[in-house]
Amino acid sequence: MSSRIDILLCHIFILVICAILLGAFSIQFGMGEFPCPLCLLQRMCMILSAIGPAYVIARGRHRRHTGMTVLSTGLGLAILAAVGGMAVATRQDLLHIEPGTPGYGSPIFGLHLYTWALLVFVCIIIASGLMLVFGAEYPSSSQATTSRKRWYTTLTLWLFGAIILANAIVAFMESGFNLFLPDNPEHYELLRQLGIGTGSGGSG
Amino acid sequence: MIATAIFLLLFLLLISVRYWRARVSYSLFFICLVSILLLFWHHATDKLNINL
């Protein structure tokens, strides 16, 4: 695999994570479902796992930095975060695994969101492993060129940053000025604390 | 507020990755990871009264 394909795959990696997080937002605000603490922890781990590929593409602007060293650092970070996310998703799966126990939230395509999250983390680990196995290895000095900003790299990193900030706002709305998130959130605590209605209904 | 702080740390981490400063980025990454795991530990053991 050439370094261009590696960097392109890292873009796709981040954009897929962004799409998943935007999907979670659409369920939160569209269907009026509040993310529980474990759901937010899974979002954190997804963001953390996309930081590795963000590092690869940020370095990819400078061709002399690309290659197996950068790729292995970035994907290593992604795997570490995905293992943490898997632990959280597995924990939430096991909470509801007993037959007859209602799951948290509505199932999407037959599976609850935490089960989808578990599959996403498994896919991250498999994809990272495959990219490491088939990663590009070439001499750095011969390909040293000046950096060139690509519009899609800038767009991807800005979108990713905006989604992280949006999640920070949502988490603040849910926890309010409390230290921890409520176990079963049914309203936006911040809105209640500020006396702006009940903040229920997931309308944001 | 802890969750909000972790998300803000993640944003800071993204900025530090963009302007790669190895020591800062690695430190922030592991601070984020450990914070997430500690928060997970709190929420996972809180309700069940687990003794490990």
Tab-separated table of C-alpha atoms in Angstrom:
chain	number	residue	atom	x	y	z
A	1	MET	CA	0.000	0.000	0.000
A	2	SER	CA	1.336	3.443	-0.860
A	3	SER	CA	1.452	6.294	1.624
A	4	ARG	CA	-1.293	8.096	-0.326
A	5	ILE	CA	-3.654	5.181	0.246
A	6	ASP	CA	-2.666	5.069	3.927
A	7	ILE	CA	-3.514	8.736	4.334
A	8	LEU	CA	-6.731	8.358	2.348
A	9	LEU	CA	-7.770	5.448	4.586
A	10	CYS	CA	-7.036	7.572	7.657
A	11	HIS	CA	-9.365	10.266	6.271
A	12	ILE	CA	-12.049	7.631	5.755
A	13	PHE	CA	-11.422	6.340	9.297
A	14	ILE	CA	-12.074	9.799	10.793
A	15	LEU	CA	-15.049	10.519	8.539
A	16	VAL	CA	-16.685	7.201	9.474
A	17	ILE	CA	-16.255	8.023	13.178
A	18	CYS	CA	-17.718	11.496	12.496
A	19	ALA	CA	-20.684	9.901	10.676
A	20	ILE	CA	-21.298	7.538	13.603
A	21	LEU	CA	-21.193	10.406	16.100
A	22	LEU	CA	-23.526	12.498	13.907
A	23	GLY	CA	-25.858	9.483	13.754
A	24	ALA	CA	-25.811	9.345	17.551
A	25	PHE	CA	-26.713	13.060	17.604
A	26	SER	CA	-29.598	12.481	15.208
A	27	ILE	CA	-30.958	9.735	17.460
A	28	GLN	CA	-30.469	11.911	20.539
A	29	PHE	CA	-32.233	14.951	19.140
A	30	GLY	CA	-34.451	13.363	16.485
A	31	MET	CA	-35.835	10.521	18.584
A	32	GLY	CA	-35.555	12.323	21.922
A	33	GLU	CA	-33.241	9.799	23.573
A	34	PHE	CA	-30.735	10.870	26.185
A	35	PRO	CA	-27.253	9.301	26.141
A	36	CYS	CA	-26.387	7.514	29.382
A	37	PRO	CA	-22.910	7.890	30.973
A	38	LEU	CA	-21.665	4.691	29.315
A	39	CYS	CA	-22.907	5.941	25.923
A	40	LEU	CA	-20.908	9.161	26.376
A	41	LEU	CA	-17.856	7.137	27.423
A	42	GLN	CA	-18.179	5.160	24.185
A	43	ARG	CA	-18.322	8.420	22.233
A	44	MET	CA	-15.152	9.573	24.036
A	45	CYS	CA	-13.348	6.355	23.111
A	46	MET	CA	-14.441	6.673	19.457
A	47	ILE	CA	-13.070	10.223	19.374
A	48	LEU	CA	-9.866	9.102	21.091
A	49	SER	CA	-9.428	6.273	18.585
A	50	ALA	CA	-9.783	8.743	15.693
A	51	ILE	CA	-7.024	10.930	17.145
A	52	GLY	CA	-4.414	8.420	15.893
A	53	PRO	CA	-5.447	8.701	12.217
A	54	ALA	CA	-5.724	12.486	12.727
A	55	TYR	CA	-2.057	12.405	13.724
A	56	VAL	CA	-1.194	10.392	10.600
A	57	ILE	CA	-2.913	12.822	8.230
A	58	ALA	CA	-1.596	15.883	10.075
A	59	ARG	CA	1.921	14.479	9.612
A	60	GLY	CA	1.048	13.414	6.077
A	61	ARG	CA	1.100	17.056	5.055
A	62	HIS	CA	4.857	16.766	5.402
A	63	ARG	CA	5.856	13.842	3.222
A	64	ARG	CA	9.137	13.326	5.032
A	65	HIS	CA	7.153	12.334	8.129
A	66	THR	CA	5.010	9.621	6.529
A	67	GLY	CA	5.848	5.960	6.540
A	68	MET	CA	5.596	3.065	8.940
A	69	THR	CA	6.764	4.998	12.019
A	70	VAL	CA	3.975	7.552	11.792
A	71	LEU	CA	1.415	4.961	10.737
A	72	SER	CA	2.284	2.610	13.585
A	73	THR	CA	2.161	5.443	16.139
A	74	GLY	CA	-1.230	6.661	14.917
A	75	LEU	CA	-2.831	3.248	14.605
A	76	GLY	CA	-1.306	2.123	17.900
A	77	LEU	CA	-3.087	5.012	19.608
A	78	ALA	CA	-6.307	4.022	17.802
A	79	ILE	CA	-6.046	0.412	18.992
A	80	LEU	CA	-5.403	1.465	22.609
A	81	ALA	CA	-8.485	3.693	22.600
A	82	ALA	CA	-10.595	1.035	20.866
A	83	VAL	CA	-9.702	-1.533	23.541
A	84	GLY	CA	-10.943	0.932	26.191
A	85	GLY	CA	-14.115	1.514	24.192
A	86	MET	CA	-14.650	-2.210	23.825
A	87	ALA	CA	-14.505	-2.595	27.593
A	88	VAL	CA	-17.198	0.070	28.044
A	89	ALA	CA	-19.460	-1.316	25.287
A	90	THR	CA	-19.076	-4.881	26.583
A	91	ARG	CA	-19.990	-3.707	30.079
A	92	GLN	CA	-23.177	-2.090	28.788
A	93	ASP	CA	-24.004	-5.140	26.672
A	94	LEU	CA	-23.640	-7.395	29.714
A	95	LEU	CA	-25.957	-5.117	31.723
A	96	HIS	CA	-28.807	-5.978	29.356
A	97	ILE	CA	-27.810	-9.440	28.183
A	98	GLU	CA	-30.193	-11.369	30.442
A	99	PRO	CA	-33.233	-12.528	28.404
A	100	GLY	CA	-36.261	-10.362	29.073
A	101	THR	CA	-34.197	-7.384	30.207
A	102	PRO	CA	-35.141	-4.287	28.225
A	103	GLY	CA	-32.146	-2.607	26.629
A	104	TYR	CA	-31.309	1.064	26.942
A	105	GLY	CA	-32.844	3.135	24.155
A	106	SER	CA	-34.398	1.971	20.918
A	107	PRO	CA	-32.758	-0.678	18.758
A	108	ILE	CA	-31.448	0.498	15.390
A	109	PHE	CA	-31.555	-2.176	12.642
A	110	GLY	CA	-32.247	-4.749	15.354
A	111	LEU	CA	-29.304	-3.895	17.603
A	112	HIS	CA	-28.983	-1.362	20.405
A	113	LEU	CA	-26.469	1.441	20.023
A	114	TYR	CA	-24.029	-0.031	22.551
A	115	THR	CA	-23.952	-3.285	20.544
A	116	TRP	CA	-23.249	-1.284	17.392
A	117	ALA	CA	-20.530	0.543	19.329
A	118	LEU	CA	-18.938	-2.786	20.290
A	119	LEU	CA	-18.917	-3.802	16.614
A	120	VAL	CA	-17.398	-0.431	15.672
A	121	PHE	CA	-14.549	-0.892	18.166
A	122	VAL	CA	-13.887	-4.424	16.886
A	123	CYS	CA	-13.824	-3.038	13.323
A	124	ILE	CA	-11.396	-0.289	14.382
A	125	ILE	CA	-8.996	-2.879	15.798
A	126	ILE	CA	-9.272	-5.111	12.710
A	127	ALA	CA	-8.876	-2.174	10.290
A	128	SER	CA	-5.889	-0.814	12.217
A	129	GLY	CA	-4.269	-4.254	12.238
A	130	LEU	CA	-4.759	-4.648	8.482
A	131	MET	CA	-3.376	-1.171	7.798
A	132	LEU	CA	-0.326	-1.969	9.921
A	133	VAL	CA	0.232	-5.265	8.125
A	134	PHE	CA	-0.014	-3.693	4.657
A	135	GLY	CA	1.408	-0.269	5.589
A	136	ALA	CA	3.878	1.517	3.347
A	137	GLU	CA	7.604	1.358	4.090
A	138	TYR	CA	9.907	3.555	2.069
A	139	PRO	CA	12.973	5.745	2.595
A	140	SER	CA	12.026	9.111	4.016
A	141	SER	CA	14.740	11.327	2.564
A	142	SER	CA	13.995	10.505	-1.076
A	143	GLN	CA	10.373	11.597	-0.774
A	144	ALA	CA	10.886	14.721	1.285
A	145	THR	CA	8.811	17.433	-0.279
A	146	THR	CA	7.301	20.618	0.973
A	147	SER	CA	4.010	20.452	2.806
A	148	ARG	CA	0.842	21.045	0.819
A	149	LYS	CA	-2.445	21.739	2.473
A	150	ARG	CA	-5.225	19.651	1.063
A	151	TRP	CA	-8.744	21.067	1.385
A	152	TYR	CA	-10.224	17.715	2.373
A	153	THR	CA	-7.680	17.272	5.174
A	154	THR	CA	-8.533	20.696	6.592
A	155	LEU	CA	-12.258	19.963	6.227
A	156	THR	CA	-11.938	16.566	7.923
A	157	LEU	CA	-10.003	17.950	10.896
A	158	TRP	CA	-12.396	20.907	11.286
A	159	LEU	CA	-15.442	18.610	11.145
A	160	PHE	CA	-13.844	16.301	13.693
A	161	GLY	CA	-13.041	19.237	16.005
A	162	ALA	CA	-16.570	20.627	15.700
A	163	ILE	CA	-18.064	17.248	16.630
A	164	ILE	CA	-15.823	17.008	19.710
A	165	LEU	CA	-16.952	20.470	20.844
A	166	ALA	CA	-20.611	19.599	20.172
A	167	ASN	CA	-20.204	16.536	22.386
A	168	ALA	CA	-18.667	18.698	25.115
A	169	ILE	CA	-21.717	20.983	24.992
A	170	VAL	CA	-24.129	18.035	25.106
A	171	ALA	CA	-22.279	16.516	28.063
A	172	PHE	CA	-22.413	19.859	29.883
A	173	MET	CA	-26.142	20.176	29.171
A	174	GLU	CA	-26.745	16.699	30.558
A	175	SER	CA	-24.645	16.935	33.702
A	176	GLY	CA	-25.271	20.611	34.440
A	177	PHE	CA	-23.041	21.784	37.257
A	178	ASN	CA	-22.943	18.289	38.812
A	179	LEU	CA	-19.657	16.416	38.877
A	180	PHE	CA	-21.013	13.196	37.351
A	181	LEU	CA	-23.675	12.398	34.784
A	182	PRO	CA	-26.993	10.943	36.020
A	183	ASP	CA	-27.336	7.151	35.582
A	184	ASN	CA	-30.625	7.354	33.681
A	185	PRO	CA	-30.902	10.872	32.271
A	186	GLU	CA	-34.453	12.000	31.506
A	187	HIS	CA	-33.850	15.701	31.031
A	188	TYR	CA	-31.086	18.207	30.413
A	189	GLU	CA	-29.911	19.029	33.921
A	190	LEU	CA	-28.299	22.326	32.889
A	191	LEU	CA	-31.577	23.681	31.527
A	192	ARG	CA	-33.344	22.641	34.742
A	193	GLN	CA	-30.658	24.266	36.899
A	194	LEU	CA	-30.898	27.471	34.887
A	195	GLY	CA	-34.697	27.376	35.145
A	196	ILE	CA	-35.226	27.120	31.376
A	197	GLY	CA	-38.148	24.664	31.257
A	198	THR	CA	-37.555	21.023	32.170
A	199	GLY	CA	-35.154	20.425	29.301
A	200	SER	CA	-36.886	17.126	28.583
A	201	GLY	CA	-37.750	15.612	25.238
A	202	GLY	CA	-34.296	15.663	23.734
A	203	SER	CA	-35.056	18.732	21.692
A	204	GLY	CA	-31.714	20.125	22.685
B	1	MET	CA	-18.713	18.322	34.398
B	2	ILE	CA	-16.007	15.657	34.372
B	3	ALA	CA	-17.366	14.347	31.057
B	4	THR	CA	-17.338	17.875	29.626
B	5	ALA	CA	-13.759	18.345	30.804
B	6	ILE	CA	-12.700	15.106	29.092
B	7	PHE	CA	-14.318	16.201	25.816
B	8	LEU	CA	-12.481	19.519	26.068
B	9	LEU	CA	-9.238	17.628	26.730
B	10	LEU	CA	-9.931	15.590	23.587
B	11	PHE	CA	-10.328	18.827	21.627
B	12	LEU	CA	-7.060	20.082	23.067
B	13	LEU	CA	-5.474	16.770	22.086
B	14	LEU	CA	-6.669	17.229	18.493
B	15	ILE	CA	-5.068	20.680	18.388
B	16	SER	CA	-1.826	19.346	19.862
B	17	VAL	CA	-1.819	16.546	17.263
B	18	ARG	CA	-2.247	19.107	14.506
B	19	TYR	CA	0.821	20.971	15.753
B	20	TRP	CA	2.570	17.796	16.923
B	21	ARG	CA	4.462	18.290	20.123
B	22	ALA	CA	5.268	14.714	21.048
B	23	ARG	CA	5.531	15.144	24.790
B	24	VAL	CA	2.342	17.204	25.069
B	25	SER	CA	0.349	14.971	22.737
B	26	TYR	CA	1.401	11.698	24.345
B	27	SER	CA	0.738	13.112	27.813
B	28	LEU	CA	-2.697	14.402	26.787
B	29	PHE	CA	-3.569	11.106	25.093
B	30	PHE	CA	-2.788	9.046	28.159
B	31	ILE	CA	-4.443	11.575	30.497
B	32	CYS	CA	-7.604	11.265	28.371
B	33	LEU	CA	-7.417	7.469	28.259
B	34	VAL	CA	-6.863	7.099	32.005
B	35	SER	CA	-9.601	9.661	32.765
B	36	ILE	CA	-12.069	7.765	30.577
B	37	LEU	CA	-11.167	4.472	32.253
B	38	LEU	CA	-11.472	5.989	35.749
B	39	LEU	CA	-14.872	7.488	34.875
B	40	PHE	CA	-15.882	4.116	33.448
B	41	TRP	CA	-14.755	2.464	36.664
B	42	HIS	CA	-16.886	4.895	38.657
B	43	HIS	CA	-20.018	4.311	36.570
B	44	ALA	CA	-19.478	0.568	36.202
B	45	THR	CA	-19.052	-0.186	39.888
B	46	ASP	CA	-21.341	2.513	41.273
B	47	LYS	CA	-24.716	0.811	40.957
B	48	LEU	CA	-23.757	-2.822	41.353
B	49	ASN	CA	-21.771	-2.475	44.567
B	50	ILE	CA	-19.091	-4.742	43.145
B	51	ASN	CA	-16.254	-5.853	45.384
B	52	LEU	CA	-13.170	-6.775	43.389
